[in-house]
Short mmCIF file of C-alpha atoms and ligand atoms in Angstrom, two decimals:
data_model
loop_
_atom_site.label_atom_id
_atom_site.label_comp_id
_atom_site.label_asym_id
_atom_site.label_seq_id
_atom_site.Cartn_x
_atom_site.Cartn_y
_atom_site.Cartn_z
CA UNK A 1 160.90 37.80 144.43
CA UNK A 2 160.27 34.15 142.55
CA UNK A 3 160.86 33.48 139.01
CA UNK A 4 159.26 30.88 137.00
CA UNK A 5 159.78 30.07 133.37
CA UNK A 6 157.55 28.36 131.48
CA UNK A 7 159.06 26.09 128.49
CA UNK A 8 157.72 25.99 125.69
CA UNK A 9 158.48 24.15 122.39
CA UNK A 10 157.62 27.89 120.50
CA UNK A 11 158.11 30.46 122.50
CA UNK A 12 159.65 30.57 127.11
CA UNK A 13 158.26 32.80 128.81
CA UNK A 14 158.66 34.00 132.64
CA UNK A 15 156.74 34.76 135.28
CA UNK A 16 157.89 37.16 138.10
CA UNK A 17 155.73 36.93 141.50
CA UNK A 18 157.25 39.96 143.41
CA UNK A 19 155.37 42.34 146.09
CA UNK A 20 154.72 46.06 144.73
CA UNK A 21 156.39 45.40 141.24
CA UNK A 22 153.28 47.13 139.89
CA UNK A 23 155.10 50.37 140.34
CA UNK A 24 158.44 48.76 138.55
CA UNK A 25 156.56 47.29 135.71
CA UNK A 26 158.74 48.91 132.90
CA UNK A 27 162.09 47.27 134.11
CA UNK A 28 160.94 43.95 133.54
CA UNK A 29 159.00 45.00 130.22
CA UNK A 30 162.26 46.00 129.17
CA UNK A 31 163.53 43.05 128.69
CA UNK A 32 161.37 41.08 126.38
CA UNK A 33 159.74 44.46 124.58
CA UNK A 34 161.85 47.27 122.66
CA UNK A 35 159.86 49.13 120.54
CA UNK A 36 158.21 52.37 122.36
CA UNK A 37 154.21 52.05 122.39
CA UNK A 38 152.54 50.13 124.78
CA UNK A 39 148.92 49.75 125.32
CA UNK A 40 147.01 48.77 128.70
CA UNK A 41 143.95 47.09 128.42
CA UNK A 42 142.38 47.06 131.74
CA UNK A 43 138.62 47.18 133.39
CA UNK A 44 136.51 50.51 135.43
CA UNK A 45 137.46 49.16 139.17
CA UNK A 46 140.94 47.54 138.37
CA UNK A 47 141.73 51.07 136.54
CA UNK A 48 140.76 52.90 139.55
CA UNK A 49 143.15 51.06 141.59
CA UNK A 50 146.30 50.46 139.92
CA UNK A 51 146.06 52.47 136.41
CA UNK A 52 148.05 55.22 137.32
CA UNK A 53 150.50 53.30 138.91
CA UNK A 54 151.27 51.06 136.11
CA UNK A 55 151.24 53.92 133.63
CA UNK A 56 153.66 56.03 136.35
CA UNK A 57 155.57 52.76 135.91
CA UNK A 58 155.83 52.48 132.46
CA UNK A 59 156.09 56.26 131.66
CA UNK A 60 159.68 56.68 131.49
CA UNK A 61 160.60 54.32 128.87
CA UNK A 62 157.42 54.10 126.90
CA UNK A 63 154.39 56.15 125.65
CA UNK A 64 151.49 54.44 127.04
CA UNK A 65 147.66 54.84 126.20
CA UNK A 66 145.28 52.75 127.88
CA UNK A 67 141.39 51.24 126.74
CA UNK A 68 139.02 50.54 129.87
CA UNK A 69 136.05 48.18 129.57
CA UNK A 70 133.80 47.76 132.41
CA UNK A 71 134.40 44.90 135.08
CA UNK A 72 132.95 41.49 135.36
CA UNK A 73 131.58 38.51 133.26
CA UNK A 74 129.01 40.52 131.26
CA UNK A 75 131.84 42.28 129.07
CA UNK A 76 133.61 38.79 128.46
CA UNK A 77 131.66 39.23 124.79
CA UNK A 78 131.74 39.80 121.08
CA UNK A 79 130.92 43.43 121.30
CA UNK A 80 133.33 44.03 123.89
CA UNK A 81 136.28 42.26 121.53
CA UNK A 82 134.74 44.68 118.73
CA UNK A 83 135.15 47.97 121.08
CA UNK A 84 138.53 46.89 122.18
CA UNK A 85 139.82 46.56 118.58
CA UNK A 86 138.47 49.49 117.05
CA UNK A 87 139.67 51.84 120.32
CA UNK A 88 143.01 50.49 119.54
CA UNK A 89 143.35 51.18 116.03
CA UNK A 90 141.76 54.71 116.70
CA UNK A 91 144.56 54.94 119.05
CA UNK A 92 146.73 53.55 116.01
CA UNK A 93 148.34 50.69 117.06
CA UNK A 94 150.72 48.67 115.29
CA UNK A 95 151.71 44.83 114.89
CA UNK A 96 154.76 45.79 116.37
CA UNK A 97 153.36 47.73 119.46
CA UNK A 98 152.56 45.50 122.93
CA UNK A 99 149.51 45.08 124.69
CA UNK A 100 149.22 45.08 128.53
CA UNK A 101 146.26 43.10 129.76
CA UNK A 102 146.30 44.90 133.52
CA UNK A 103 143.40 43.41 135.77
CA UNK A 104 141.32 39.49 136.37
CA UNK A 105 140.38 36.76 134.60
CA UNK A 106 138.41 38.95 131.98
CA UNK A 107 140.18 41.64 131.20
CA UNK A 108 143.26 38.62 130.55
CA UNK A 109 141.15 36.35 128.44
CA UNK A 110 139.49 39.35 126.52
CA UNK A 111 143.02 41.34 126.15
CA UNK A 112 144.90 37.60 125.09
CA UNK A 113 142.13 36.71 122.21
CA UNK A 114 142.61 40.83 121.28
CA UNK A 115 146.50 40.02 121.46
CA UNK A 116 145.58 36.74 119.32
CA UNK A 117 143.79 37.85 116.57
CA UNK A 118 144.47 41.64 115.60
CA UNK A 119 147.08 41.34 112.98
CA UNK A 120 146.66 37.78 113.22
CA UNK A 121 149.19 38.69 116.54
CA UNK A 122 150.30 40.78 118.72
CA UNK A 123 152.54 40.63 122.01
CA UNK A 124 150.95 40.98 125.20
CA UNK A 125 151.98 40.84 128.60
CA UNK A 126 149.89 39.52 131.52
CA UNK A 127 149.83 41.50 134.75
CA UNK A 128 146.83 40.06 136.49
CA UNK A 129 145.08 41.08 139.60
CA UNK A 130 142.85 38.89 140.97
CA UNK A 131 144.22 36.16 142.91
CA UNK A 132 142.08 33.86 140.13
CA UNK A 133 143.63 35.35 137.53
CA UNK A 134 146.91 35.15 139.31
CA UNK A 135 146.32 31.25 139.95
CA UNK A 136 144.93 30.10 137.07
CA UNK A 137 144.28 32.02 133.34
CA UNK A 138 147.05 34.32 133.26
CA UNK A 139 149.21 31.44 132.68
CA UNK A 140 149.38 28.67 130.29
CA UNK A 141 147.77 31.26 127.05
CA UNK A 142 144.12 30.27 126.80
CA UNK A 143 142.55 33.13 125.82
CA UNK A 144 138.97 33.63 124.98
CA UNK A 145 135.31 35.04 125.35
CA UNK A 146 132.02 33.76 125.68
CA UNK A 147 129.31 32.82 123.00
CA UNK A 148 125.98 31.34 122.42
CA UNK A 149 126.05 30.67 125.83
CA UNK A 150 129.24 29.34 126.54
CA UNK A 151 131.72 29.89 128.24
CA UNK A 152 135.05 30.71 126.04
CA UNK A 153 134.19 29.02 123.18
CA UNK A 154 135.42 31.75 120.82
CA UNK A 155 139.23 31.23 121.55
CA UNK A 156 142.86 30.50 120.64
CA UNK A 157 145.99 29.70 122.49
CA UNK A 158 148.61 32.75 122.77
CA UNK A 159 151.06 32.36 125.08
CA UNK A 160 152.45 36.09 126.63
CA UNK A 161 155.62 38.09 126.52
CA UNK A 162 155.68 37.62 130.23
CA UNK A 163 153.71 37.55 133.28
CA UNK A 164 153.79 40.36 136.20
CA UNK A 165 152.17 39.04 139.39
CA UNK A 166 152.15 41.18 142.42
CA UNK A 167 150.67 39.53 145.69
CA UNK A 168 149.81 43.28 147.28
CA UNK A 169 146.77 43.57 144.66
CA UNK A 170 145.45 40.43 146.25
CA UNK A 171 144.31 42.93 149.61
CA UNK A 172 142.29 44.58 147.47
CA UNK A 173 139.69 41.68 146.75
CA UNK A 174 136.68 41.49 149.20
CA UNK A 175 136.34 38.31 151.23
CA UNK A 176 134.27 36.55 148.63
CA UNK A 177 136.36 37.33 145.64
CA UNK A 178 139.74 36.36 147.29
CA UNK A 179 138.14 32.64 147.95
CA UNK A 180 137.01 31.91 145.06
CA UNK A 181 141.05 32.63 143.91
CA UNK A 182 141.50 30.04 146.97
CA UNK A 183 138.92 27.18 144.96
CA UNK A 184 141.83 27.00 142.41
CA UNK A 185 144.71 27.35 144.79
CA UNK A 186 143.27 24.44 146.60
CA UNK A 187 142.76 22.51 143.75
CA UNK A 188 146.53 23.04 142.58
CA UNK A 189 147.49 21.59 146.00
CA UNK A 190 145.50 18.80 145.58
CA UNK A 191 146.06 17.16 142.13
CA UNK A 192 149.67 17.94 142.03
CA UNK A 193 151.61 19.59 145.90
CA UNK A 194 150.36 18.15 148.92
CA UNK A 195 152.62 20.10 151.43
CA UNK A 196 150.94 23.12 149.63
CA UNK A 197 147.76 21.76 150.16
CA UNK A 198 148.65 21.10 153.75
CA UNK A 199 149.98 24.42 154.56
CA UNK A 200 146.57 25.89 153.02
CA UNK A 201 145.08 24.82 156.64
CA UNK A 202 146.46 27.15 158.01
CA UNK A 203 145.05 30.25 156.44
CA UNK A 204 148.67 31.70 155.45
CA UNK A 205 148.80 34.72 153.81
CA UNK A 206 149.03 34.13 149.94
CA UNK A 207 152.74 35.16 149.26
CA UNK A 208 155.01 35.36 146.60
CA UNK A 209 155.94 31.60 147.78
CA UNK A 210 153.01 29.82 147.76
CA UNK A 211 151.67 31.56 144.46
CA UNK A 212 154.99 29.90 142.88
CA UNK A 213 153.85 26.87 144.79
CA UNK A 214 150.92 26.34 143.45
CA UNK A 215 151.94 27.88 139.75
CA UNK A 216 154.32 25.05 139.79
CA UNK A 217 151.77 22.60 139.42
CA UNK A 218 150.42 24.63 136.30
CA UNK A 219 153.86 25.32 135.11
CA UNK A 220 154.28 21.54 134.95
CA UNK A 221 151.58 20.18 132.83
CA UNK A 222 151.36 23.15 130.83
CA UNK A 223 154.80 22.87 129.95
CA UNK A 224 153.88 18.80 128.84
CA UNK A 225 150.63 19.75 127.14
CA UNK A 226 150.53 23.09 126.12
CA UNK A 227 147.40 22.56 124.00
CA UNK A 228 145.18 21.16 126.33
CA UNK A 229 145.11 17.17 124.78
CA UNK A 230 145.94 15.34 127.59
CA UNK A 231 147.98 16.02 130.78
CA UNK A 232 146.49 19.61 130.39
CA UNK A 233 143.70 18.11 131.37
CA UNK A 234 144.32 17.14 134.84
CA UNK A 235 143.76 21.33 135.44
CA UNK A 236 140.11 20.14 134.55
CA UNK A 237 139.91 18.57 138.16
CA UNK A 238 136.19 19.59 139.88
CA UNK A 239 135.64 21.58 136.44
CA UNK A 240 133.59 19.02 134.35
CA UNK A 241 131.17 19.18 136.65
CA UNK A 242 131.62 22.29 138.24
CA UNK A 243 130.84 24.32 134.82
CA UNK A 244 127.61 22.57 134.92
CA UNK A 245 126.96 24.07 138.16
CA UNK A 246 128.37 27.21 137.77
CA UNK A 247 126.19 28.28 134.65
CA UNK A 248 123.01 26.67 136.43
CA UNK A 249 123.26 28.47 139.17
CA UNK A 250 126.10 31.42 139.09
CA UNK A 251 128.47 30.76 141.22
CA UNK A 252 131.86 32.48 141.03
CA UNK A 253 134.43 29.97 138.71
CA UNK A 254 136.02 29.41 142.06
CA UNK A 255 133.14 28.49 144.15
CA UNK A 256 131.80 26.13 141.34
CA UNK A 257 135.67 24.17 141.22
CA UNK A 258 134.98 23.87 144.81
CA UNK A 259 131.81 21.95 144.40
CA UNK A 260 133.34 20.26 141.40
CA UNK A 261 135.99 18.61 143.32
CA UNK A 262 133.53 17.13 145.93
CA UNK A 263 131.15 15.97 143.09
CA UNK A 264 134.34 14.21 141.55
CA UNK A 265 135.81 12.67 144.48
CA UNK A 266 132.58 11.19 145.31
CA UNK A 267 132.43 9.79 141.64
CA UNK A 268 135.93 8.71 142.03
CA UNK A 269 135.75 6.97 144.97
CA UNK A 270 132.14 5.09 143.65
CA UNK A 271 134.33 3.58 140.41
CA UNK A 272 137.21 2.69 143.05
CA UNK A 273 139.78 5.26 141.58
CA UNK A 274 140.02 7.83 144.41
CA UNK A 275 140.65 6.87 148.12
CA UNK A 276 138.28 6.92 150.19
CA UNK A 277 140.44 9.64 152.82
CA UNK A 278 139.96 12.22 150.54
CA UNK A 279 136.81 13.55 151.01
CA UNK A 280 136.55 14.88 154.21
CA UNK A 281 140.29 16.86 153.89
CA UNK A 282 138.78 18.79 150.78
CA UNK A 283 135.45 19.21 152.42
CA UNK A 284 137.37 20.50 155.61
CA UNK A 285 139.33 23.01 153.63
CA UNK A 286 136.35 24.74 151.43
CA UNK A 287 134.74 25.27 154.55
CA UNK A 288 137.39 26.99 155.81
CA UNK A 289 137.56 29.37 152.78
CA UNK A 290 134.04 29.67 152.97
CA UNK A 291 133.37 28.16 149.73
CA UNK A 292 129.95 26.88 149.16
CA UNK A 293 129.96 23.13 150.15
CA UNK A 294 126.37 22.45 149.10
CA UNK A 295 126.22 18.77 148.09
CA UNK A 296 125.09 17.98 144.23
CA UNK A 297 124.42 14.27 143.43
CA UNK A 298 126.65 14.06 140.51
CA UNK A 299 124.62 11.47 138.66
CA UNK A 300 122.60 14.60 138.25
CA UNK A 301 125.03 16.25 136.15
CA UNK A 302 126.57 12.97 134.33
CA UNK A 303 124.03 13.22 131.15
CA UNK A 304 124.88 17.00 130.75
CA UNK A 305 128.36 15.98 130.92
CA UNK A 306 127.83 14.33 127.99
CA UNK A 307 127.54 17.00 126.13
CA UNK A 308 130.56 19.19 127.16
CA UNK A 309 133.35 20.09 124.81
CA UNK A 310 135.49 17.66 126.63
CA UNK A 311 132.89 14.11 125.16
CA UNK A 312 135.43 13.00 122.76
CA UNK A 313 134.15 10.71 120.28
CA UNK A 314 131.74 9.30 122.95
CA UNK A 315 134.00 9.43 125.88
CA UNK A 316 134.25 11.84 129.13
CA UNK A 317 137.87 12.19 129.82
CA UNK A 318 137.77 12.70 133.82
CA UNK A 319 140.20 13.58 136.32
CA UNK A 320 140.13 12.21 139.34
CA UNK A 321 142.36 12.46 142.44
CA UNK A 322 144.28 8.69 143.18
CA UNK A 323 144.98 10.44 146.62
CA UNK A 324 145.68 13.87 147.85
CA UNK A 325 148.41 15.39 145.91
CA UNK A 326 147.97 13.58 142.84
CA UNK A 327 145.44 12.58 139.98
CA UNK A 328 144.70 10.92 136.86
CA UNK A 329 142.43 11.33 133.54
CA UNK A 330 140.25 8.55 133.52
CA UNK A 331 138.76 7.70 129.70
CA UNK A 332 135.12 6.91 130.63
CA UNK A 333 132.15 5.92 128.27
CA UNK A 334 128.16 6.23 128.78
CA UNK A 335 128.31 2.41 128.84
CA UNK A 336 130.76 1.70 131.88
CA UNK A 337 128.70 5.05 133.26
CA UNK A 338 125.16 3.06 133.50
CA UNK A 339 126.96 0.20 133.89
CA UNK A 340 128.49 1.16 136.91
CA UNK A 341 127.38 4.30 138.49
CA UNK A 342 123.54 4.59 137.46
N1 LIG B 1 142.35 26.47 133.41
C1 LIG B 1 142.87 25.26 132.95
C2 LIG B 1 143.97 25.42 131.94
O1 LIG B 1 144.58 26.47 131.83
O2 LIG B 1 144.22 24.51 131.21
#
């Protein structure tokens, strides 16, 4: 078992990476929750899997009902938030009553805006099940769904109770699901752990050690920036224009980091920032994850850049790796872009 804690100015909260503790959920629970309701908020193939194992889990100290939306992207919406809220308060919860967000990336970001906003805030705890989810959104609190066609812009931060993640559930994702878990593992390793990155060569099994590995590197800027104004940021690496990419042309979040971070380096080592050694190490390792390593000219993408939430008052805050294990955010305008890259 590993243990992280992340420390907050507002409100700690740990993580516990630990094989099979889906069927010992309630003894951690216990610890940060007292009251005796809990409800699991969880999606149609997640709740096939591991429902009744968390509920087992959590029978014997708590009574535990359970909503179930239906899995992938699609329910990441307005009406879903709308059917989660009113099936809980048919179910009568309370402000005082916890919400367990069991399952990936949507069911966490869904279940954390639910947790954000009914009563104006409720706890939740994160137990997520996709090794995405595990890498990336089920720590640090951004919570969120999409709207007028983009992606979690409807939002808030709410950091959880605690977070449950147990490396067994990542068997369960098909080949293509578990890489595109790998595009953000990789891209811990590279702006912030290069040993991690290094060991990632070797196709290791994704343990309890190398998830704390690589939530490290979140750990540490979240912990600096909880807010997302600055050293938050550097999380943004191959996102900028990877989000471009990913809406055009629907990849998995994953698969579109993946291209991101080539797109990046190239732009980074074209304005002299990123070392020219990187590429091929990065290239090398999407390959072997099978991520897609088709080749975007990122000039392409800089104009829609633009126009991203990140353009702050006329400037494109990019991250860019210096070399492998590290990176920096690089304040760039539209005049030092023509200037020197069109
Ligand atoms: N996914 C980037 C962040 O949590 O800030």
């Amino acid at each position: 078992m590993r243990e992280l804690v992340v420390n907050l100015k507002d409100h700690s909260y740990k993580i516990y990476i630990e094989n099979n503790i889906l069927y010992n959920v309630a003894s951690y629970i216990k610890d940060v929750y007292k009251n005796d309701k809990v409800f699991i908020i969880t999606d149609d193939k997640v709740a096939n899997l591991y429902l009744d194992i968390v509920k087992k889990s959590l029978e014997k100290d708590y009574k535990v009902d359970y909503v179930i939306i239906k899995n992938g992207e699609e329910s990441k919406t307005l009406t879903t938030y709308a059917y989660i809220c009113e099936e809980l308060l048919k179910k009568d919860i309370r402000r005082n009553n916890l919400i367990i967000a069991l399952g990936g990336g949507v069911v966490g970001d869904i279940s954390g805006f639910v947790a954000s906003s009914l009563f104006r805030g409720i706890p939740y705890v994160g137990i997520p099940t996709s090794l995405l989810a595990q890498m990336d959104s089920s720590i640090g609190g951004k919570t969120g769904i999409d709207f007028y066609n983009r992606k979690n812009i409807l939002g808030a931060f709410k950091q959880p109770l605690m977070v449950l993640i147990d490396p067994k559930t990542i068997e369960s994702l098909d080949e293509r699901e578990f890489n595109n878990g790998m595009g953000e593992l990789i891209k811990h390793g590279a702006i912030g752990n290069k040993k991690l990155l290094d060991l990632l060569y070797s196709k290791p099994n994704i343990t309890e050690d190398i998830i704390y590995e690589s939530l490290s590197v979140k750990k540490r800027v979240v912990e600096i920036d909880e807010f997302d104004l600055n050293e938050r940021m550097t999380l943004n690496f191959g996102h900028t224009f990877g989000h471009a990419i990913e809406l055009k042309y629907g990849y998995k979040h994953g698969e579109a980091v993946a291209i991101g971070m080539l797109m990046a380096i190239k732009m980074g080592i074209d304005l002299g920032i990123t070392d020219k050694s990187c590429y091929k190490p990065i290239l090398d390792i999407i390959r072997l994850y099978n991520l897609p390593d088709k080749i975007y000219d990122y000039k392409d993408y800089l104009t829609d850049v633009f126009y991203d939430k990140k353009n702050i008052a006329g400037t494109i805050r990019f991250i860019f790796l210096t070399k492998l294990g590290e990176c920096m955010i690089y304040k760039i305008t539209e005049k030092e872009i023509k200037e020197k890259l069109l």
